[in-house]
Tab-separated table of C-alpha atoms in Angstrom:
chain	number	residue	atom	x	y	z
A	286	GLU	CA	14.784	2.158	-4.582
A	287	THR	CA	11.712	0.596	-6.147
A	288	GLY	CA	11.882	2.266	-9.500
A	289	VAL	CA	8.890	4.516	-8.719
A	290	THR	CA	9.595	8.200	-8.000
A	291	GLN	CA	7.227	10.839	-6.722
A	292	THR	CA	7.542	14.636	-6.636
A	293	PRO	CA	7.246	16.718	-4.638
A	294	ARG	CA	7.978	14.747	-1.487
A	295	HIS	CA	6.268	17.419	0.661
A	296	LEU	CA	3.592	19.940	-0.264
A	297	VAL	CA	1.694	22.565	1.701
A	298	MET	CA	-1.201	24.235	0.031
A	299	GLY	CA	-4.139	26.431	0.836
A	300	MET	CA	-7.724	25.472	0.120
A	301	THR	CA	-7.876	27.729	-2.923
A	302	ASN	CA	-4.635	26.575	-4.469
A	303	LYS	CA	-4.146	24.375	-7.476
A	304	LYS	CA	-1.231	21.919	-7.431
A	305	SER	CA	-0.154	18.687	-9.106
A	306	LEU	CA	1.545	15.568	-7.832
A	307	LYS	CA	3.770	13.674	-10.199
A	308	CYS	CA	4.673	9.985	-10.358
A	309	GLU	CA	7.105	8.310	-12.686
A	310	GLN	CA	7.919	4.608	-12.927
A	311	HIS	CA	11.052	3.225	-14.543
A	312	LEU	CA	9.989	-0.413	-14.485
A	313	GLY	CA	8.276	-0.698	-17.869
A	314	HIS	CA	4.965	-1.394	-16.152
A	315	ASN	CA	1.592	-0.869	-17.765
A	316	ALA	CA	-0.563	-0.184	-14.693
A	317	MET	CA	-0.366	2.700	-12.264
A	318	TYR	CA	-2.256	3.534	-9.077
A	319	TRP	CA	-2.927	6.370	-6.684
A	320	TYR	CA	-3.507	5.599	-3.003
A	321	LYS	CA	-4.342	7.826	-0.060
A	322	GLN	CA	-2.695	7.008	3.248
A	323	SER	CA	-4.171	8.769	6.311
A	324	ALA	CA	-3.014	8.362	9.885
A	325	LYS	CA	-4.306	5.183	11.544
A	326	LYS	CA	-6.383	4.200	8.478
A	327	PRO	CA	-5.816	1.564	5.850
A	328	LEU	CA	-4.473	2.535	2.467
A	329	GLU	CA	-7.312	3.678	0.224
A	330	LEU	CA	-7.203	3.016	-3.476
A	331	MET	CA	-8.180	6.142	-5.420
A	332	PHE	CA	-7.477	5.576	-9.094
A	333	VAL	CA	-6.158	2.819	-11.383
A	334	TYR	CA	-4.814	3.242	-14.890
A	335	SER	CA	-4.057	0.452	-17.296
A	336	LEU	CA	-2.278	1.379	-20.526
A	337	GLU	CA	-3.206	5.018	-19.945
A	338	GLU	CA	-6.877	4.295	-19.567
A	339	ARG	CA	-8.628	4.750	-16.230
A	340	VAL	CA	-10.113	1.472	-15.030
A	341	GLU	CA	-11.025	2.464	-11.511
A	342	ASN	CA	-12.329	5.607	-9.867
A	343	ASN	CA	-13.025	4.672	-6.320
A	344	SER	CA	-15.674	7.269	-5.469
A	345	VAL	CA	-13.049	9.937	-5.231
A	346	PRO	CA	-14.261	13.624	-5.009
A	347	SER	CA	-13.838	15.629	-8.194
A	348	ARG	CA	-11.369	17.964	-6.521
A	349	PHE	CA	-8.863	15.140	-7.260
A	350	SER	CA	-8.273	14.773	-10.991
A	351	PRO	CA	-5.864	12.128	-12.298
A	352	GLU	CA	-4.002	12.208	-15.590
A	353	CYS	CA	-1.977	9.484	-17.266
A	354	PRO	CA	-0.318	10.823	-20.452
A	355	ASN	CA	1.731	7.633	-20.965
A	356	SER	CA	2.386	4.380	-19.215
A	357	SER	CA	5.405	5.806	-17.351
A	358	HIS	CA	3.840	8.933	-15.895
A	359	LEU	CA	0.869	9.615	-13.609
A	360	PHE	CA	-0.318	12.915	-12.273
A	361	LEU	CA	-2.827	13.863	-9.596
A	362	HIS	CA	-4.184	17.360	-10.052
A	363	LEU	CA	-5.477	19.001	-6.900
A	364	HIS	CA	-7.831	21.962	-6.546
A	365	THR	CA	-10.001	23.460	-3.773
A	366	LEU	CA	-8.880	20.755	-1.341
A	367	GLN	CA	-10.162	20.467	2.235
A	368	PRO	CA	-8.020	20.072	5.429
A	369	GLU	CA	-9.213	16.470	5.699
A	370	ASP	CA	-7.451	15.788	2.410
A	371	SER	CA	-4.128	16.126	4.229
A	372	ALA	CA	-2.409	12.753	3.899
A	373	LEU	CA	0.381	10.795	2.279
A	374	TYR	CA	-0.407	10.185	-1.356
A	375	LEU	CA	1.266	7.084	-2.753
A	376	CYS	CA	1.749	6.085	-6.312
A	377	ALA	CA	2.284	2.469	-7.317
A	378	SER	CA	2.781	0.484	-10.441
A	379	SER	CA	2.498	-3.121	-11.514
A	380	GLN	CA	3.388	-4.974	-14.670
A	381	ASP	CA	-0.290	-4.894	-15.569
A	382	THR	CA	-3.561	-4.963	-13.702
A	383	GLY	CA	-3.511	-8.736	-13.769
A	384	LYS	CA	-0.179	-8.890	-11.879
A	385	GLU	CA	-0.610	-8.716	-8.166
A	386	THR	CA	2.705	-7.225	-7.063
A	387	GLN	CA	2.480	-3.480	-6.753
A	388	TYR	CA	5.634	-1.391	-6.345
A	389	PHE	CA	5.150	1.830	-4.357
A	390	GLY	CA	6.844	5.190	-4.590
A	391	PRO	CA	7.908	7.071	-1.443
A	392	GLY	CA	4.812	9.227	-1.445
A	393	THR	CA	4.013	12.944	-1.271
A	394	ARG	CA	3.149	14.273	2.158
A	395	LEU	CA	0.360	16.780	1.640
A	396	LEU	CA	-0.829	19.352	4.124
A	397	VAL	CA	-3.887	21.455	3.333
A	398	LEU	CA	-4.291	24.567	5.401
B	421	GLY	CA	-17.141	-6.010	0.282
B	422	GLU	CA	-13.875	-7.234	1.670
B	423	ASN	CA	-12.709	-6.051	5.091
B	424	VAL	CA	-9.317	-6.741	6.576
B	425	GLU	CA	-8.596	-6.321	10.294
B	426	GLN	CA	-5.070	-6.262	11.607
B	427	HIS	CA	-3.747	-6.753	15.189
B	428	PRO	CA	-2.005	-5.485	17.149
B	429	SER	CA	-1.715	-1.849	16.121
B	430	THR	CA	1.630	-1.575	17.935
B	431	LEU	CA	4.128	-4.240	18.929
B	432	SER	CA	7.365	-3.866	20.888
B	433	VAL	CA	9.812	-6.749	21.144
B	434	GLN	CA	13.369	-7.275	22.331
B	435	GLU	CA	16.007	-7.822	19.669
B	436	GLY	CA	16.278	-11.525	18.935
B	437	ASP	CA	12.691	-12.280	19.997
B	438	SER	CA	9.971	-13.267	17.521
B	439	ALA	CA	7.127	-11.018	16.355
B	440	VAL	CA	3.690	-12.115	15.140
B	441	ILE	CA	1.133	-9.954	13.389
B	442	LYS	CA	-2.334	-11.277	12.614
B	443	CYS	CA	-4.966	-10.346	10.057
B	444	THR	CA	-8.466	-11.553	9.428
B	445	TYR	CA	-10.462	-11.078	6.247
B	446	SER	CA	-14.143	-11.297	5.587
B	447	ASP	CA	-14.493	-12.485	2.022
B	448	SER	CA	-13.905	-16.159	1.514
B	449	ALA	CA	-13.302	-15.511	-2.178
B	450	SER	CA	-10.041	-13.697	-1.443
B	451	ASN	CA	-7.119	-15.648	-2.724
B	452	TYR	CA	-3.988	-13.521	-2.515
B	453	PHE	CA	-2.447	-12.088	0.681
B	454	PRO	CA	0.656	-9.837	0.545
B	455	TRP	CA	2.509	-8.259	3.421
B	456	TYR	CA	4.160	-4.876	3.043
B	457	LYS	CA	6.780	-3.181	5.192
B	458	GLN	CA	6.842	0.589	5.331
B	459	GLU	CA	9.840	2.352	6.837
B	460	LEU	CA	9.858	6.015	7.795
B	461	GLY	CA	9.771	8.290	4.755
B	462	LYS	CA	9.339	5.466	2.288
B	463	GLY	CA	6.482	3.771	0.538
B	464	PRO	CA	5.310	0.210	1.401
B	465	GLN	CA	7.620	-2.517	0.118
B	466	LEU	CA	6.385	-6.095	-0.553
B	467	ILE	CA	8.190	-8.489	1.789
B	468	ILE	CA	6.268	-11.765	1.320
B	469	ASP	CA	3.003	-12.969	-0.086
B	470	ILE	CA	0.898	-16.123	-0.047
B	471	ARG	CA	-1.831	-17.540	-2.221
B	472	SER	CA	-4.891	-19.455	-1.022
B	473	ASN	CA	-3.619	-22.794	-2.339
B	474	VAL	CA	-0.690	-22.716	0.144
B	475	GLY	CA	-0.798	-22.870	3.901
B	476	GLU	CA	2.624	-21.524	4.751
B	477	LYS	CA	5.538	-19.766	3.046
B	478	LYS	CA	8.966	-18.881	4.381
B	479	ASP	CA	11.740	-16.528	3.322
B	480	GLN	CA	14.666	-16.526	5.677
B	481	ARG	CA	13.463	-14.941	8.972
B	482	ILE	CA	10.025	-14.122	7.621
B	483	ALA	CA	7.106	-16.563	7.299
B	484	VAL	CA	3.432	-16.193	6.529
B	485	THR	CA	0.722	-18.737	7.458
B	486	LEU	CA	-2.835	-18.870	6.071
B	487	ASN	CA	-5.866	-20.515	7.593
B	488	LYS	CA	-8.560	-20.396	4.922
B	489	THR	CA	-11.213	-21.986	7.124
B	490	ALA	CA	-10.807	-19.380	9.838
B	491	LYS	CA	-10.076	-16.645	7.288
B	492	HIS	CA	-6.942	-15.399	8.903
B	493	PHE	CA	-3.287	-15.075	8.057
B	494	SER	CA	-0.249	-14.146	10.045
B	495	LEU	CA	3.247	-12.719	9.626
B	496	HIS	CA	6.017	-14.237	11.675
B	497	ILE	CA	9.417	-12.594	12.058
B	498	THR	CA	12.027	-14.556	13.925
B	499	GLU	CA	15.312	-13.319	15.404
B	500	THR	CA	14.169	-9.758	15.134
B	501	GLN	CA	16.688	-7.025	14.461
B	502	PRO	CA	16.447	-3.218	14.971
B	503	GLU	CA	16.181	-2.762	11.202
B	504	ASP	CA	12.915	-4.719	11.302
B	505	SER	CA	11.353	-1.724	13.047
B	506	ALA	CA	8.736	-0.340	10.656
B	507	VAL	CA	4.999	-0.358	9.986
B	508	TYR	CA	3.707	-3.601	8.533
B	509	PHE	CA	0.553	-3.915	6.432
B	510	CYS	CA	-1.392	-6.996	5.411
B	511	ALA	CA	-3.697	-7.024	2.443
B	512	ALA	CA	-6.197	-9.290	0.714
B	513	ARG	CA	-7.284	-9.501	-2.914
B	514	LYS	CA	-10.387	-11.041	-4.369
B	515	ALA	CA	-10.098	-13.534	-7.151
B	516	ASP	CA	-12.339	-11.454	-9.459
B	517	SER	CA	-10.341	-8.211	-8.902
B	518	SER	CA	-6.844	-8.657	-10.115
B	519	TYR	CA	-5.505	-5.385	-8.792
B	520	LYS	CA	-7.759	-4.258	-5.937
B	521	LEU	CA	-5.968	-4.861	-2.669
B	522	ILE	CA	-7.781	-4.232	0.595
B	523	PHE	CA	-5.274	-3.265	3.283
B	524	GLY	CA	-5.266	-3.656	7.041
B	525	SER	CA	-4.656	-0.589	9.218
B	526	GLY	CA	-1.043	-1.469	9.923
B	527	THR	CA	1.118	-2.607	12.854
B	528	ARG	CA	3.925	-0.482	14.119
B	529	LEU	CA	6.765	-2.811	15.152
B	530	LEU	CA	9.551	-1.594	17.416
B	531	VAL	CA	12.536	-3.850	17.978
B	532	ARG	CA	14.441	-2.738	21.073
B	533	PRO	CA	18.204	-3.237	20.927
């Protein structure tokens, strides 16, 4: 248990659906991250938030929309996704963006039909 | 930008033997190199890390070595046990990017009982 939880753990959605992924960290950290993990590819950093402000948007398509209402919660809103967006979406947190150690949640396995 | 290559992609060893996973990086400015272990159904967990001012670091059965000149670093696991079976990821971070980790593509380690 790393102190980072994600819900749901599994999600199947159609290309016209709208869904949201949720991440919560119980570590008192100030920085949170979204990563995409596809089969046989390196983890890809998508978004970084520091003290609820976005500090990184790594050329992610607009069909992915992050939201960070406070330093403990992070959402990823999904709409009109494509089948190639199917992947494991990982949330992570760190004490702040200057601290290297990132703690990962278990991920949400997303399948887009 | 930084690129991290990881080899091998799969590794099978007999219980009790040693396992070595190697990574190379392209940016000589990188100065922090963590290793993560990802078990089935879980997010990556930091197992050991090394900074560029150190050549080797050990933690019980796990060690990491860094060769800055050759720009490669390796993970060594001795006396492997079945519970070491997992996917291992290396990563590199540039000095001017406190949070941006560039990950390798992962090594699936299987320890045969």
